[in-house]
mmCIF file of C-alpha atoms in Angstrom:
data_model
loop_
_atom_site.group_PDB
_atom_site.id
_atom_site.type_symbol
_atom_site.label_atom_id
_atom_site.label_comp_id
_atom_site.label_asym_id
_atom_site.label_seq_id
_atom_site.Cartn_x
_atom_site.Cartn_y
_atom_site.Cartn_z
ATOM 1 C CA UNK A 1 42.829 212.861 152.698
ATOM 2 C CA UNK A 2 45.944 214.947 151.803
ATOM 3 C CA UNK A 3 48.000 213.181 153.886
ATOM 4 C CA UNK A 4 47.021 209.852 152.444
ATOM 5 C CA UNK A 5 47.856 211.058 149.225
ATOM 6 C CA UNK A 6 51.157 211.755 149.987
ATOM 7 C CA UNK A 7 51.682 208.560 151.399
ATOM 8 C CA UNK A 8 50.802 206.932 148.401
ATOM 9 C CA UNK A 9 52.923 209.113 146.499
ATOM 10 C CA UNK A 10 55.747 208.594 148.939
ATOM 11 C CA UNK A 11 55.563 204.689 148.140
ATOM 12 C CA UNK A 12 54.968 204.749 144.453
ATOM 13 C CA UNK A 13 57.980 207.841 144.173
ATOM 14 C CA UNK A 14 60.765 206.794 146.560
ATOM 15 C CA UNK A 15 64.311 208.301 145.495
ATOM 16 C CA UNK A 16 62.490 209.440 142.346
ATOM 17 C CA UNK A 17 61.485 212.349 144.762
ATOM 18 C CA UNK A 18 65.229 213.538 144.439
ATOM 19 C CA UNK A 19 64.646 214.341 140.496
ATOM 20 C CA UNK A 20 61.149 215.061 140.453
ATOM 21 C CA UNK A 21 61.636 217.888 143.325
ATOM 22 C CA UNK A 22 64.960 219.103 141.739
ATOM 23 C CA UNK A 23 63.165 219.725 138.389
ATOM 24 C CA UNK A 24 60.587 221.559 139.796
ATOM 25 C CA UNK A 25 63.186 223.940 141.637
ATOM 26 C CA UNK A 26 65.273 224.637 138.598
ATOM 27 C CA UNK A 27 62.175 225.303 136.036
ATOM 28 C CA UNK A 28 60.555 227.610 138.918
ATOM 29 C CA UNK A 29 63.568 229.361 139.163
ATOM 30 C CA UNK A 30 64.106 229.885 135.216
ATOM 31 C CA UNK A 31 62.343 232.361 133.285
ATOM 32 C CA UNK A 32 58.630 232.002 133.437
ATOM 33 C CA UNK A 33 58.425 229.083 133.944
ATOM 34 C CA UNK A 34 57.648 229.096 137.422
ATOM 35 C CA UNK A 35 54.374 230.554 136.553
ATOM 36 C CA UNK A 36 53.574 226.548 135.533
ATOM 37 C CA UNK A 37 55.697 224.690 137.630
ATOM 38 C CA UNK A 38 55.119 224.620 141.705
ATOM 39 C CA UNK A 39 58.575 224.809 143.104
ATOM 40 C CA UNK A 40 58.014 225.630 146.306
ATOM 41 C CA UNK A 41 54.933 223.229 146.715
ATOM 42 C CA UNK A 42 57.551 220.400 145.629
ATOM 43 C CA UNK A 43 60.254 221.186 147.824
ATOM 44 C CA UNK A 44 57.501 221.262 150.835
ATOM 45 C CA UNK A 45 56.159 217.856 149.791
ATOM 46 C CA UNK A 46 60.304 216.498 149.558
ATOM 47 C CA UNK A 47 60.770 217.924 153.170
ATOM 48 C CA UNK A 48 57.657 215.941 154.194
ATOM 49 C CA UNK A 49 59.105 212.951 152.221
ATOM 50 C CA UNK A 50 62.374 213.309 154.007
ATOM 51 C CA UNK A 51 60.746 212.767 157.431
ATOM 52 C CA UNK A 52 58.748 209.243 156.058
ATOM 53 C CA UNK A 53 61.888 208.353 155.057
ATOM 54 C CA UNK A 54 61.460 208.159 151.641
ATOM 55 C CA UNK A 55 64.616 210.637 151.085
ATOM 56 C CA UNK A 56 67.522 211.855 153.013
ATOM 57 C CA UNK A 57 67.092 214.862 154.416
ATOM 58 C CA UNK A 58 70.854 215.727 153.882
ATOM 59 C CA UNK A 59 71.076 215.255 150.053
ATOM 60 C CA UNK A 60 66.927 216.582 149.401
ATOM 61 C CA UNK A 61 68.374 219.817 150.926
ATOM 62 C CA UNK A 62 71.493 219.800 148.729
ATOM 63 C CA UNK A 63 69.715 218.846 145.743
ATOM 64 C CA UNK A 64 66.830 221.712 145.936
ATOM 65 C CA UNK A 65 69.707 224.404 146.865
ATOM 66 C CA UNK A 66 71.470 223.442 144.145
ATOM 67 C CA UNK A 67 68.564 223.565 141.702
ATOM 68 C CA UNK A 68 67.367 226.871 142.749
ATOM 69 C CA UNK A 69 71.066 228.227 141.919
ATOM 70 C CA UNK A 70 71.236 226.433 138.557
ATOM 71 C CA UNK A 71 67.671 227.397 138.003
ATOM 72 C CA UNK A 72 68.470 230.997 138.237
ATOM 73 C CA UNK A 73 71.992 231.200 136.318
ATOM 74 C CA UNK A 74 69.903 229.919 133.593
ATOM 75 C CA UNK A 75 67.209 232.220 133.662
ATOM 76 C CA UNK A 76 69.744 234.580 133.900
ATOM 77 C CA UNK A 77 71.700 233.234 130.465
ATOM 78 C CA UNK A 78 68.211 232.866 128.725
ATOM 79 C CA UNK A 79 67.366 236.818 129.633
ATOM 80 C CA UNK A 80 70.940 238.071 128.628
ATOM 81 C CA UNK A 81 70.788 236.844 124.916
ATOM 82 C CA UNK A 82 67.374 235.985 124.085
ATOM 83 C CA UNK A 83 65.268 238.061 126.753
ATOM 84 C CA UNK A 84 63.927 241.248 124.747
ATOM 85 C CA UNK A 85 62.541 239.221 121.955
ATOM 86 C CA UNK A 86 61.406 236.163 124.644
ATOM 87 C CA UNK A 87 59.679 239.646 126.229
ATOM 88 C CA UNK A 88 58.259 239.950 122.857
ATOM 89 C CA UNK A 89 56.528 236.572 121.944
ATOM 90 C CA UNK A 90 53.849 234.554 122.932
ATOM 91 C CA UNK A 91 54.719 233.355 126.045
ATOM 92 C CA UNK A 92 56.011 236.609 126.888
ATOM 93 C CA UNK A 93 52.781 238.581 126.604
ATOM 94 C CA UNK A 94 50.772 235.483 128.111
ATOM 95 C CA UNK A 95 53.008 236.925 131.454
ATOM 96 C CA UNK A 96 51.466 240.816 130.829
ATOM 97 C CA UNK A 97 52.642 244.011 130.543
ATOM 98 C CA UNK A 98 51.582 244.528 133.700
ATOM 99 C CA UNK A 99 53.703 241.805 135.404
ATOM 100 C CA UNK A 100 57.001 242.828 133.379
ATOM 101 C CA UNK A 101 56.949 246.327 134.392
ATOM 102 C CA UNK A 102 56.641 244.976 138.202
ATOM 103 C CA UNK A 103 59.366 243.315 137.966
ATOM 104 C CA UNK A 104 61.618 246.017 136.153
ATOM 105 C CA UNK A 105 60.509 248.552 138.728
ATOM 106 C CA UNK A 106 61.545 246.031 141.741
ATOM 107 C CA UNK A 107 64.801 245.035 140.240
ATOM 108 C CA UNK A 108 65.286 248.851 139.557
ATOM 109 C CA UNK A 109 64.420 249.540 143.283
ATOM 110 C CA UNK A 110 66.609 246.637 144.704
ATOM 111 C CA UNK A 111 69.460 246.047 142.054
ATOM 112 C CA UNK A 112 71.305 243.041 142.966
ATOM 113 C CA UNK A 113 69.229 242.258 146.235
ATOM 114 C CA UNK A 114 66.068 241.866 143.899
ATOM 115 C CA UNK A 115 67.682 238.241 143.348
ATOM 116 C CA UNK A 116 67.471 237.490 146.756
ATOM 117 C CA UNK A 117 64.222 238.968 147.693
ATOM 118 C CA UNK A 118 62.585 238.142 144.596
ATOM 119 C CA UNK A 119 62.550 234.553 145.704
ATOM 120 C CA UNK A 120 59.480 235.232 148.148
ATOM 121 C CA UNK A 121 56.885 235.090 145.218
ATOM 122 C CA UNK A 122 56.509 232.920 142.582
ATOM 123 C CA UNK A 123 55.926 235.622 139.929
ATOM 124 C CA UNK A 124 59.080 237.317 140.926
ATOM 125 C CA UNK A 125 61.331 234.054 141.378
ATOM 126 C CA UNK A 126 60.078 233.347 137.564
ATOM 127 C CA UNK A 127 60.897 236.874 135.739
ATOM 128 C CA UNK A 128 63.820 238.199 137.938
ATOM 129 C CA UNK A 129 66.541 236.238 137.094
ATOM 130 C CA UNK A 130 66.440 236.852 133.468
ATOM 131 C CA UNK A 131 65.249 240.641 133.818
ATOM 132 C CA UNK A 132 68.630 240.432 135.586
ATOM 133 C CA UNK A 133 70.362 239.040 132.688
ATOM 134 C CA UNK A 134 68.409 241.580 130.188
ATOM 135 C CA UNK A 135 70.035 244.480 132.372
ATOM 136 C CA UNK A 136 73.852 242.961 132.021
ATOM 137 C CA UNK A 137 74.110 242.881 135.989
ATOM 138 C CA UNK A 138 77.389 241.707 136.757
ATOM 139 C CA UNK A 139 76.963 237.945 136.567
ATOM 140 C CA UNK A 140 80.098 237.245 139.281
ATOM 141 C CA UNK A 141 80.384 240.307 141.045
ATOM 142 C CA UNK A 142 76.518 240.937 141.881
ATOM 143 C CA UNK A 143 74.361 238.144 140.541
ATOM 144 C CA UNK A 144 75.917 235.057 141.556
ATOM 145 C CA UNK A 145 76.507 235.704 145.563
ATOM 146 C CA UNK A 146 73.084 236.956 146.020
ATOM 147 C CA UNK A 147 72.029 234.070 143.443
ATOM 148 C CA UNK A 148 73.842 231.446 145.767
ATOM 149 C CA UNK A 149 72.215 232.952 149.161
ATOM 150 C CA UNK A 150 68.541 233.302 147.616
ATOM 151 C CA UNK A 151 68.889 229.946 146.759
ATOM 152 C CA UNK A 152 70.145 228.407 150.252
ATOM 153 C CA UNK A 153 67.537 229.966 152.169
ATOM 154 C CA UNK A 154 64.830 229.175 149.614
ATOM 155 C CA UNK A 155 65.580 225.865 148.671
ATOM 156 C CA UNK A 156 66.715 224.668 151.919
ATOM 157 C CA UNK A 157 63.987 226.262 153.743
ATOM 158 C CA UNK A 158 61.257 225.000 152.051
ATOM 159 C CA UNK A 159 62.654 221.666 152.782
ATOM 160 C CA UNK A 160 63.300 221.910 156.312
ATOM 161 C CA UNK A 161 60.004 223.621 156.460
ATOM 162 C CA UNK A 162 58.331 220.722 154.937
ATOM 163 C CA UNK A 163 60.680 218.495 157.116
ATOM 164 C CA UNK A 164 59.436 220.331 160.436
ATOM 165 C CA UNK A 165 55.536 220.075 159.222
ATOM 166 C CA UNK A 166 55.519 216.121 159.198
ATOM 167 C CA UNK A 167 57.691 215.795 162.587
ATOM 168 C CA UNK A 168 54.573 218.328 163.658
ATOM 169 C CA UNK A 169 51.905 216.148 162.601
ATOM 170 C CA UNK A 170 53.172 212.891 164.282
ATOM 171 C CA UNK A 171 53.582 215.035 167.501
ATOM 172 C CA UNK A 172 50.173 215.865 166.917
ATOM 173 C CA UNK A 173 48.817 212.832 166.234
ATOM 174 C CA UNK A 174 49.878 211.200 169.571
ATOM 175 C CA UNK A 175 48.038 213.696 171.774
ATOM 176 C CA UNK A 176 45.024 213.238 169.357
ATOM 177 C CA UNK A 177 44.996 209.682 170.744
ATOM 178 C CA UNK A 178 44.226 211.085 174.010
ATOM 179 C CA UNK A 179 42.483 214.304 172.975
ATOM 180 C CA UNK A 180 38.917 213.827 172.861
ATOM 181 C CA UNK A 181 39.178 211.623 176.062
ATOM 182 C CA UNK A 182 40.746 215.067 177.813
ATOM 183 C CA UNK A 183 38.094 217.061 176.025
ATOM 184 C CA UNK A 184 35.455 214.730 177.821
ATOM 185 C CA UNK A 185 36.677 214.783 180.949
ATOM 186 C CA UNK A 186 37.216 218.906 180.965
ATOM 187 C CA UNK A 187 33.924 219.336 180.329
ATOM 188 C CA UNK A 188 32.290 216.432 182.599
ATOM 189 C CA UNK A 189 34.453 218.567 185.326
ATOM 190 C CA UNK A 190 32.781 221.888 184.214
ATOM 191 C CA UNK A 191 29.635 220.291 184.202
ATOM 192 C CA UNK A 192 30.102 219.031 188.149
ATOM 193 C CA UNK A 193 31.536 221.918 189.008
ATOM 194 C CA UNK A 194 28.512 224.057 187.895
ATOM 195 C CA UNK A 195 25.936 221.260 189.506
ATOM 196 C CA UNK A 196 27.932 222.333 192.853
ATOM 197 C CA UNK A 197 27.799 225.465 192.495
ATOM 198 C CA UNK A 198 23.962 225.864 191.637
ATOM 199 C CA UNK A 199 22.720 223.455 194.455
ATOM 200 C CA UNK A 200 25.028 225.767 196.864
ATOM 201 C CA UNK A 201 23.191 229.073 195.910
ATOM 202 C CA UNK A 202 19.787 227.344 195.845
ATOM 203 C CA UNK A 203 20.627 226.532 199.296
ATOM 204 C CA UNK A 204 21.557 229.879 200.257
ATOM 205 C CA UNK A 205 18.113 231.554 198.459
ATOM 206 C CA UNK A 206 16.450 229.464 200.999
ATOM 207 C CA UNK A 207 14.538 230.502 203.607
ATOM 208 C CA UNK A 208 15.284 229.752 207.330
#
């Protein structure tokens, strides 16, 4: 069912994927709004896309790498000059106290690697870049390099990752073909085999 969804996405999409996949890489990577948007979930599905040949893979990865990067330089702008009162207003206690002092306490604990490791959860890839920019790290000298590498793992990972799941399923699918017919014949063997088996001590309970 999922994957018949996709296809019909796939055909009504088509290079539209480009876009639609970039956006959702540059909002998740801006400030809180990745707690809306699924990033990740797009780049998958683009990855996926790539194999049906409804992208390239080449310019999907480009495209989501480049997205995450932009995505976090402007979270990181957007925390710099507007982040304490952005912490302040709706949106910002819709995210929770709780949730912004997670995120202070990680980027304290991991400075400038934060960026880069903050990219394994959504929540983190959301508020880190622009706690980053509320605590004036270095945009060149610390920021931007692990910015840049956070981004070419992430982005083109969850491409390739989405790439490597379809090339999976049509492997799959061809020794599904001939799966249930193996499954048959395993157990028609096991079946024989245990006939043989029984009749042989049966014999040997006999009496001479």
């Amino acid at each position: 069912m999922v994957l018949n969804l996709l296809q019909r996405l796939g055909e009504h999409v088509g290079g539209w994927l480009y876009l639609i996949a970039g956006f959702f890489a540059f909002a998740e990577a801006a400030i809180m709004v990745g707690l809306v948007f699924p990033g990740e979930a797009s780049l998958l599905v683009a990855g996926f896309g790539a194999h049906q040949g409804w992208v390239s893979l080449g310019p999907m990865v480009a495209v989501a790498v480049l997205a995450a990067i932009t995505g976090d330089s402007v979270g990181y702008e957007v925390g710099k000059h507007y982040g304490p009162a952005l912490r302040e207003s709706r949106l910002g206690r819709r995210v929770g106290a709780k949730n912004w002092a997670k995120a202070d306490a990680f980027l304290r604990r991991h400075g400038g690697k934060a960026v880069f490791l903050g990219r394994c959860t959504a929540l983190l890839r959301a508020l880190i870049p622009g706690m980053a920019g509320m605590a004036r790290l270095p945009y060149l000298r610390t920021f931007l390099p692990w910015n840049v590498a956070g981004g070419v793992l992430w982005g083109g990972g969850c491409v390739l990752l989405g790439y490597a799941f379809s090339a999976s399923l049509d492997t799959i699918s061809k020794y599904l073909t001939w799966g249930p017919m193996a499954v048959i014949v395993v157990l028609l063997v096991g079946y024989l085999v245990h006939r043989v088996l029984r009749r042989r001590r049966q014999r040997a309970a006999e009496p001479f």
